[in-house]
Every structure is written in structure tokens, then in C-alpha cells.
């Protein structure tokens, strides 16, 4: 079964636009779990433009599904993981000024650095995942870092899905098989939505988890959060 982790960054963005605590990030996380989310994902950036340090500290005490914290593994991020000890830490290579994650790790150039970071995260009892492009050359070096999983960066898939979905998914199927052969768990995320999610799941039936935020929150404006989460869950069900 492929789990759905709901990224609640956009809820925090909406709150921060006005100040105060509406919408309440903690309440939304709890409601998302109640509505069927199997995990909660946050990406606390240094400028706190959406999820804040305080949000993470509050969420660590209430999230009962899998808490997944994404981020660039600088000193601040590592301290957050040490304190919160989430179920999973997803390492992304983007520097603080980047608007959103836009590429995966070069696991060849950063192999030794990632190995040290992952060893530290494992000391905290946290499962690790590395954000990675669908290029075979990065997968064996990823395995050598000691990571538990990799997360496929799916923006190229989403961009090309409506042009030719078979062509769009082909490199992902190839690297997914490679990841499985290497014994790496497999996550996916970025620009997945109600149009393209089911086909990705059908093409890679052994996906462990997808993390979805922007599209899901946008859909919730029309369908409601509970209904939207159930709609996404249905895309991941086995036929």
C-alpha cells in the first residue's frame, strides 16, 4: 500500500499572509489525519515563510501518523530533527532562497557529506529519505550513503504527463526498479495531483509513500479537505 502524506506548508502560508492563527496549522494536521491522511509533511525553511519552528514543535506532540520533516540539512535543520525525532527526515538540496525544491541531490558529489548526515539522523531513530532525480547514476551512490529511502522528484513527470504519459513515466519506472534492486525504499513527490497520481502508482505499484501539498490544498478549496484527502487516497488504491 502506498501511503499519502499531506504537506501542510500552504496552510501556514495562508495563515502567515494575514497574521494570527487562522487557519490553525495544528488543527488542520489533526483534521487531515482524521480524514485519512497517513502522514503529515512539513518543510520548515530558515525564513519561516510558511511552517515555523514553533509549528514544528507543536506538531511533534500531536501528530499520530508518520511525521515527515523535509529540508536542507544545515545546522538548524539537524537540531530540529534531534529535538522532534520525526518518523522520517527527507533531505533536499535546495538553499534557503529557492522558492520550492527544484532538483534532487547529486549523490556522487555529496556522497560523503550525506553519509555523515544520515548516520547522525539514524542516531536519533529517524528514517531518512534523499530527494533524487530520476537518473540511474545517482542511485547506487545514494545506497552507499546509508539512506533508507529515496524520494523521486516528480516535477518532470508532471510537466510531461499530458504530452505523453508513457514517455513521462518511463525514466521513473526504470529508476524505481533500480531502487528496489538496491534495497532502497521509494517515495515520490512534487507536482503530483488528481490527474497524474493514479498512473504513477499503477506504473510503480511498490511506491511506499507520496507527499502532496500544493495541488491537494488547491483542490480542497473546491472539494473540501476531507473529500479531497479521500479522493487522493482512492488514486492510490489497488484495482
mmCIF file of C-alpha atoms in Angstrom:
data_model
loop_
_atom_site.group_PDB
_atom_site.id
_atom_site.type_symbol
_atom_site.label_atom_id
_atom_site.label_comp_id
_atom_site.label_asym_id
_atom_site.label_seq_id
_atom_site.Cartn_x
_atom_site.Cartn_y
_atom_site.Cartn_z
ATOM 1 C CA UNK A 1 0.000 0.000 0.000
ATOM 2 C CA UNK A 2 1.257 3.448 -0.930
ATOM 3 C CA UNK A 3 0.752 5.917 1.919
ATOM 4 C CA UNK A 4 -0.429 9.501 1.436
ATOM 5 C CA UNK A 5 1.420 12.165 3.428
ATOM 6 C CA UNK A 6 -0.232 15.578 3.297
ATOM 7 C CA UNK A 7 2.145 18.535 3.131
ATOM 8 C CA UNK A 8 0.583 21.395 5.117
ATOM 9 C CA UNK A 9 3.037 24.162 4.156
ATOM 10 C CA UNK A 10 0.379 26.028 2.178
ATOM 11 C CA UNK A 11 -1.884 26.157 5.218
ATOM 12 C CA UNK A 12 0.889 28.004 7.039
ATOM 13 C CA UNK A 13 1.414 30.293 4.021
ATOM 14 C CA UNK A 14 -2.242 31.329 4.164
ATOM 15 C CA UNK A 15 -2.060 31.949 7.900
ATOM 16 C CA UNK A 16 1.143 33.967 7.625
ATOM 17 C CA UNK A 17 -0.346 36.207 4.925
ATOM 18 C CA UNK A 18 -2.703 37.705 7.489
ATOM 19 C CA UNK A 19 -1.001 37.009 10.818
ATOM 20 C CA UNK A 20 -2.758 35.457 13.767
ATOM 21 C CA UNK A 21 -3.610 31.775 13.803
ATOM 22 C CA UNK A 22 -6.254 31.306 11.144
ATOM 23 C CA UNK A 23 -6.104 28.737 9.666
ATOM 24 C CA UNK A 24 -4.697 26.794 12.606
ATOM 25 C CA UNK A 25 -1.862 24.586 11.297
ATOM 26 C CA UNK A 26 -2.088 22.130 14.193
ATOM 27 C CA UNK A 27 -5.863 21.716 13.814
ATOM 28 C CA UNK A 28 -5.504 21.163 10.064
ATOM 29 C CA UNK A 29 -2.872 18.475 10.681
ATOM 30 C CA UNK A 30 -5.134 16.695 13.170
ATOM 31 C CA UNK A 31 -8.130 17.009 10.856
ATOM 32 C CA UNK A 32 -6.102 15.713 7.899
ATOM 33 C CA UNK A 33 -5.196 12.617 9.916
ATOM 34 C CA UNK A 34 -8.838 12.172 10.933
ATOM 35 C CA UNK A 35 -9.868 12.489 7.274
ATOM 36 C CA UNK A 36 -7.473 9.749 6.143
ATOM 37 C CA UNK A 37 -4.008 11.207 5.720
ATOM 38 C CA UNK A 38 -1.409 8.589 6.654
ATOM 39 C CA UNK A 39 1.301 11.153 7.322
ATOM 40 C CA UNK A 40 1.948 14.862 7.796
ATOM 41 C CA UNK A 41 4.794 16.584 5.935
ATOM 42 C CA UNK A 42 6.316 19.988 6.688
ATOM 43 C CA UNK A 43 9.277 21.876 5.244
ATOM 44 C CA UNK A 44 10.448 24.476 7.792
ATOM 45 C CA UNK A 45 12.613 26.918 5.830
ATOM 46 C CA UNK A 46 15.013 29.281 7.629
ATOM 47 C CA UNK A 47 12.997 32.387 6.664
ATOM 48 C CA UNK A 48 9.828 30.770 8.099
ATOM 49 C CA UNK A 49 7.784 31.911 5.115
ATOM 50 C CA UNK A 50 5.347 29.105 5.802
ATOM 51 C CA UNK A 51 5.979 26.469 8.505
ATOM 52 C CA UNK A 52 7.729 27.965 11.518
ATOM 53 C CA UNK A 53 9.994 26.446 14.140
ATOM 54 C CA UNK A 54 7.177 26.871 16.648
ATOM 55 C CA UNK A 55 4.775 24.996 14.340
ATOM 56 C CA UNK A 56 7.139 22.030 14.205
ATOM 57 C CA UNK A 57 7.480 21.923 17.988
ATOM 58 C CA UNK A 58 3.698 21.940 18.400
ATOM 59 C CA UNK A 59 3.147 19.335 15.708
ATOM 60 C CA UNK A 60 5.674 16.901 17.170
ATOM 61 C CA UNK A 61 3.440 16.478 20.223
ATOM 62 C CA UNK A 62 0.190 15.820 18.374
ATOM 63 C CA UNK A 63 0.869 14.065 15.034
ATOM 64 C CA UNK A 64 -0.005 10.395 15.472
ATOM 65 C CA UNK A 65 0.628 9.213 11.908
ATOM 66 C CA UNK A 66 4.081 9.497 10.276
ATOM 67 C CA UNK A 67 5.630 12.914 10.799
ATOM 68 C CA UNK A 68 7.926 13.756 7.859
ATOM 69 C CA UNK A 69 10.166 16.824 8.052
ATOM 70 C CA UNK A 70 11.784 17.986 4.809
ATOM 71 C CA UNK A 71 14.654 20.381 4.481
ATOM 72 C CA UNK A 72 18.208 21.264 3.647
ATOM 73 C CA UNK A 73 20.402 19.590 6.275
ATOM 74 C CA UNK A 74 22.057 22.650 7.768
ATOM 75 C CA UNK A 75 22.733 23.070 11.486
ATOM 76 C CA UNK A 76 19.230 24.411 12.191
ATOM 77 C CA UNK A 77 17.513 21.528 10.389
ATOM 78 C CA UNK A 78 19.610 18.915 12.174
ATOM 79 C CA UNK A 79 18.749 20.494 15.514
ATOM 80 C CA UNK A 80 15.051 20.368 14.656
ATOM 81 C CA UNK A 81 15.334 16.650 13.874
ATOM 82 C CA UNK A 82 17.309 15.999 17.053
ATOM 83 C CA UNK A 83 14.580 17.598 19.151
ATOM 84 C CA UNK A 84 11.492 16.296 17.360
ATOM 85 C CA UNK A 85 12.720 12.836 16.280
ATOM 86 C CA UNK A 86 10.160 12.520 13.459
ATOM 87 C CA UNK A 87 9.397 9.248 11.739
ATOM 88 C CA UNK A 88 11.200 10.489 8.620
ATOM 89 C CA UNK A 89 13.604 13.228 7.573
ATOM 90 C CA UNK A 90 13.623 13.985 3.856
ATOM 91 C CA UNK A 91 16.818 15.683 2.730
ATOM 92 C CA UNK A 92 16.519 18.216 -0.095
ATOM 93 C CA UNK A 93 19.441 20.083 -1.688
ATOM 94 C CA UNK A 94 17.807 23.477 -2.126
ATOM 95 C CA UNK A 95 19.398 26.544 -0.487
ATOM 96 C CA UNK A 96 17.229 28.920 1.604
ATOM 97 C CA UNK A 97 16.444 31.429 -1.193
ATOM 98 C CA UNK A 98 14.854 28.880 -3.551
ATOM 99 C CA UNK A 99 11.054 29.232 -3.865
ATOM 100 C CA UNK A 100 10.436 25.481 -3.965
ATOM 101 C CA UNK A 101 12.514 22.335 -4.351
ATOM 102 C CA UNK A 102 13.571 22.096 -7.984
ATOM 103 C CA UNK A 103 16.120 19.284 -8.274
ATOM 104 C CA UNK A 104 17.440 16.248 -6.472
ATOM 105 C CA UNK A 105 20.803 15.586 -4.827
ATOM 106 C CA UNK A 106 23.960 14.916 -6.765
ATOM 107 C CA UNK A 107 24.682 11.845 -4.670
ATOM 108 C CA UNK A 108 28.025 11.361 -6.391
ATOM 109 C CA UNK A 109 29.470 14.736 -5.427
ATOM 110 C CA UNK A 110 27.812 14.798 -1.983
ATOM 111 C CA UNK A 111 28.081 11.136 -1.045
ATOM 112 C CA UNK A 112 30.450 11.549 1.904
ATOM 113 C CA UNK A 113 28.588 14.592 3.231
ATOM 114 C CA UNK A 114 25.258 12.763 3.058
ATOM 115 C CA UNK A 115 26.757 9.671 4.678
ATOM 116 C CA UNK A 116 27.732 11.677 7.768
ATOM 117 C CA UNK A 117 24.365 13.462 7.935
ATOM 118 C CA UNK A 118 22.390 10.243 7.577
ATOM 119 C CA UNK A 119 24.467 8.498 10.243
ATOM 120 C CA UNK A 120 23.596 11.327 12.637
ATOM 121 C CA UNK A 121 19.905 11.172 11.761
ATOM 122 C CA UNK A 122 19.891 7.430 12.379
ATOM 123 C CA UNK A 123 21.265 8.100 15.855
ATOM 124 C CA UNK A 124 18.027 9.993 16.524
ATOM 125 C CA UNK A 125 15.969 6.988 15.409
ATOM 126 C CA UNK A 126 14.712 8.785 12.296
ATOM 127 C CA UNK A 127 14.228 7.116 8.928
ATOM 128 C CA UNK A 128 15.947 9.001 6.119
ATOM 129 C CA UNK A 129 14.973 9.768 2.539
ATOM 130 C CA UNK A 130 17.010 11.591 -0.121
ATOM 131 C CA UNK A 131 15.291 13.766 -2.748
ATOM 132 C CA UNK A 132 16.633 12.467 -6.056
ATOM 133 C CA UNK A 133 16.291 12.966 -9.820
ATOM 134 C CA UNK A 134 15.189 10.005 -11.992
ATOM 135 C CA UNK A 135 18.722 9.349 -13.268
ATOM 136 C CA UNK A 136 20.233 5.889 -12.664
ATOM 137 C CA UNK A 137 23.733 7.228 -11.947
ATOM 138 C CA UNK A 138 22.579 8.707 -8.633
ATOM 139 C CA UNK A 139 21.052 5.571 -7.137
ATOM 140 C CA UNK A 140 23.988 3.351 -6.232
ATOM 141 C CA UNK A 141 25.797 6.334 -4.636
ATOM 142 C CA UNK A 142 22.545 7.021 -2.751
ATOM 143 C CA UNK A 143 22.586 3.483 -1.434
ATOM 144 C CA UNK A 144 26.161 3.976 -0.254
ATOM 145 C CA UNK A 145 25.124 6.962 1.878
ATOM 146 C CA UNK A 146 23.186 4.604 4.125
ATOM 147 C CA UNK A 147 19.808 6.204 3.425
ATOM 148 C CA UNK A 148 16.675 4.147 3.997
ATOM 149 C CA UNK A 149 14.707 5.594 1.102
ATOM 150 C CA UNK A 150 14.882 7.912 -1.861
ATOM 151 C CA UNK A 151 12.152 10.335 -2.928
ATOM 152 C CA UNK A 152 11.684 10.656 -6.670
ATOM 153 C CA UNK A 153 11.494 14.272 -7.821
ATOM 154 C CA UNK A 154 8.364 14.115 -9.976
ATOM 155 C CA UNK A 155 8.055 17.596 -11.474
ATOM 156 C CA UNK A 156 9.394 16.423 -14.892
ATOM 157 C CA UNK A 157 6.843 13.605 -14.841
ATOM 158 C CA UNK A 158 4.013 16.011 -14.020
ATOM 159 C CA UNK A 159 5.142 18.520 -16.660
ATOM 160 C CA UNK A 160 5.201 15.918 -19.447
ATOM 161 C CA UNK A 161 2.274 13.770 -18.326
ATOM 162 C CA UNK A 162 -0.335 15.361 -20.591
ATOM 163 C CA UNK A 163 2.023 15.345 -23.574
ATOM 164 C CA UNK A 164 2.865 11.639 -23.419
ATOM 165 C CA UNK A 165 2.280 9.854 -20.141
ATOM 166 C CA UNK A 166 4.120 6.681 -21.171
ATOM 167 C CA UNK A 167 7.209 8.665 -22.083
ATOM 168 C CA UNK A 168 6.871 10.799 -18.944
ATOM 169 C CA UNK A 169 6.804 7.842 -16.579
ATOM 170 C CA UNK A 170 9.414 5.677 -18.321
ATOM 171 C CA UNK A 171 12.535 7.034 -16.542
ATOM 172 C CA UNK A 172 10.736 6.770 -13.200
ATOM 173 C CA UNK A 173 9.854 3.121 -13.758
ATOM 174 C CA UNK A 174 13.469 2.384 -14.657
ATOM 175 C CA UNK A 175 14.974 4.020 -11.573
ATOM 176 C CA UNK A 176 12.227 2.626 -9.332
ATOM 177 C CA UNK A 177 13.234 -0.890 -10.353
ATOM 178 C CA UNK A 178 16.852 0.003 -9.691
ATOM 179 C CA UNK A 179 15.976 1.356 -6.248
ATOM 180 C CA UNK A 180 14.114 -1.864 -5.452
ATOM 181 C CA UNK A 181 17.090 -3.966 -6.572
ATOM 182 C CA UNK A 182 19.341 -1.905 -4.302
ATOM 183 C CA UNK A 183 17.006 -2.386 -1.344
ATOM 184 C CA UNK A 184 16.009 1.280 -1.132
ATOM 185 C CA UNK A 185 12.536 2.289 -0.047
ATOM 186 C CA UNK A 186 10.759 4.529 -2.532
ATOM 187 C CA UNK A 187 8.844 7.776 -2.028
ATOM 188 C CA UNK A 188 7.715 10.331 -4.610
ATOM 189 C CA UNK A 189 6.675 13.966 -4.596
ATOM 190 C CA UNK A 190 6.402 17.322 -6.344
ATOM 191 C CA UNK A 191 3.514 18.424 -8.583
ATOM 192 C CA UNK A 192 1.572 15.198 -8.147
ATOM 193 C CA UNK A 193 -2.184 15.737 -8.439
ATOM 194 C CA UNK A 194 -5.515 14.078 -9.148
ATOM 195 C CA UNK A 195 -4.718 13.873 -12.863
ATOM 196 C CA UNK A 196 -1.325 12.191 -12.763
ATOM 197 C CA UNK A 197 -1.134 10.335 -9.431
ATOM 198 C CA UNK A 198 -3.038 7.171 -10.324
ATOM 199 C CA UNK A 199 -0.944 6.461 -13.423
ATOM 200 C CA UNK A 200 2.287 6.881 -11.450
ATOM 201 C CA UNK A 201 1.018 4.446 -8.821
ATOM 202 C CA UNK A 202 -0.056 1.930 -11.472
ATOM 203 C CA UNK A 203 3.343 2.201 -13.148
ATOM 204 C CA UNK A 204 5.260 1.849 -9.854
ATOM 205 C CA UNK A 205 2.972 -0.279 -7.649
ATOM 206 C CA UNK A 206 5.613 -0.679 -4.907
ATOM 207 C CA UNK A 207 5.821 3.021 -4.065
ATOM 208 C CA UNK A 208 5.996 3.370 -0.288
ATOM 209 C CA UNK A 209 4.731 6.937 0.044
ATOM 210 C CA UNK A 210 3.748 10.079 -1.822
ATOM 211 C CA UNK A 211 3.944 13.538 -0.280
ATOM 212 C CA UNK A 212 1.474 16.043 -1.728
ATOM 213 C CA UNK A 213 0.793 19.600 -0.672
ATOM 214 C CA UNK A 214 0.154 22.364 -3.196
ATOM 215 C CA UNK A 215 -2.268 20.549 -5.510
ATOM 216 C CA UNK A 216 -4.116 18.872 -2.641
ATOM 217 C CA UNK A 217 -4.672 22.138 -0.780
ATOM 218 C CA UNK A 218 -5.802 23.834 -4.007
ATOM 219 C CA UNK A 219 -8.289 21.023 -4.644
ATOM 220 C CA UNK A 220 -9.530 21.323 -1.067
ATOM 221 C CA UNK A 221 -10.711 24.878 -1.822
ATOM 222 C CA UNK A 222 -13.290 23.345 -4.165
ATOM 223 C CA UNK A 223 -13.952 19.885 -2.739
ATOM 224 C CA UNK A 224 -13.281 20.371 0.984
ATOM 225 C CA UNK A 225 -10.337 18.885 2.846
ATOM 226 C CA UNK A 226 -11.968 15.635 3.938
ATOM 227 C CA UNK A 227 -13.342 14.831 0.497
ATOM 228 C CA UNK A 228 -10.064 15.814 -1.195
ATOM 229 C CA UNK A 229 -7.943 13.555 1.003
ATOM 230 C CA UNK A 230 -10.287 10.667 0.257
ATOM 231 C CA UNK A 231 -10.071 11.447 -3.478
ATOM 232 C CA UNK A 232 -6.277 11.278 -3.327
ATOM 233 C CA UNK A 233 -6.389 8.092 -1.280
ATOM 234 C CA UNK A 234 -8.551 6.479 -3.954
ATOM 235 C CA UNK A 235 -5.919 7.246 -6.610
ATOM 236 C CA UNK A 236 -3.501 5.102 -4.622
ATOM 237 C CA UNK A 237 -5.768 2.111 -4.122
ATOM 238 C CA UNK A 238 -5.112 -1.189 -5.852
ATOM 239 C CA UNK A 239 -7.654 -2.054 -8.539
#
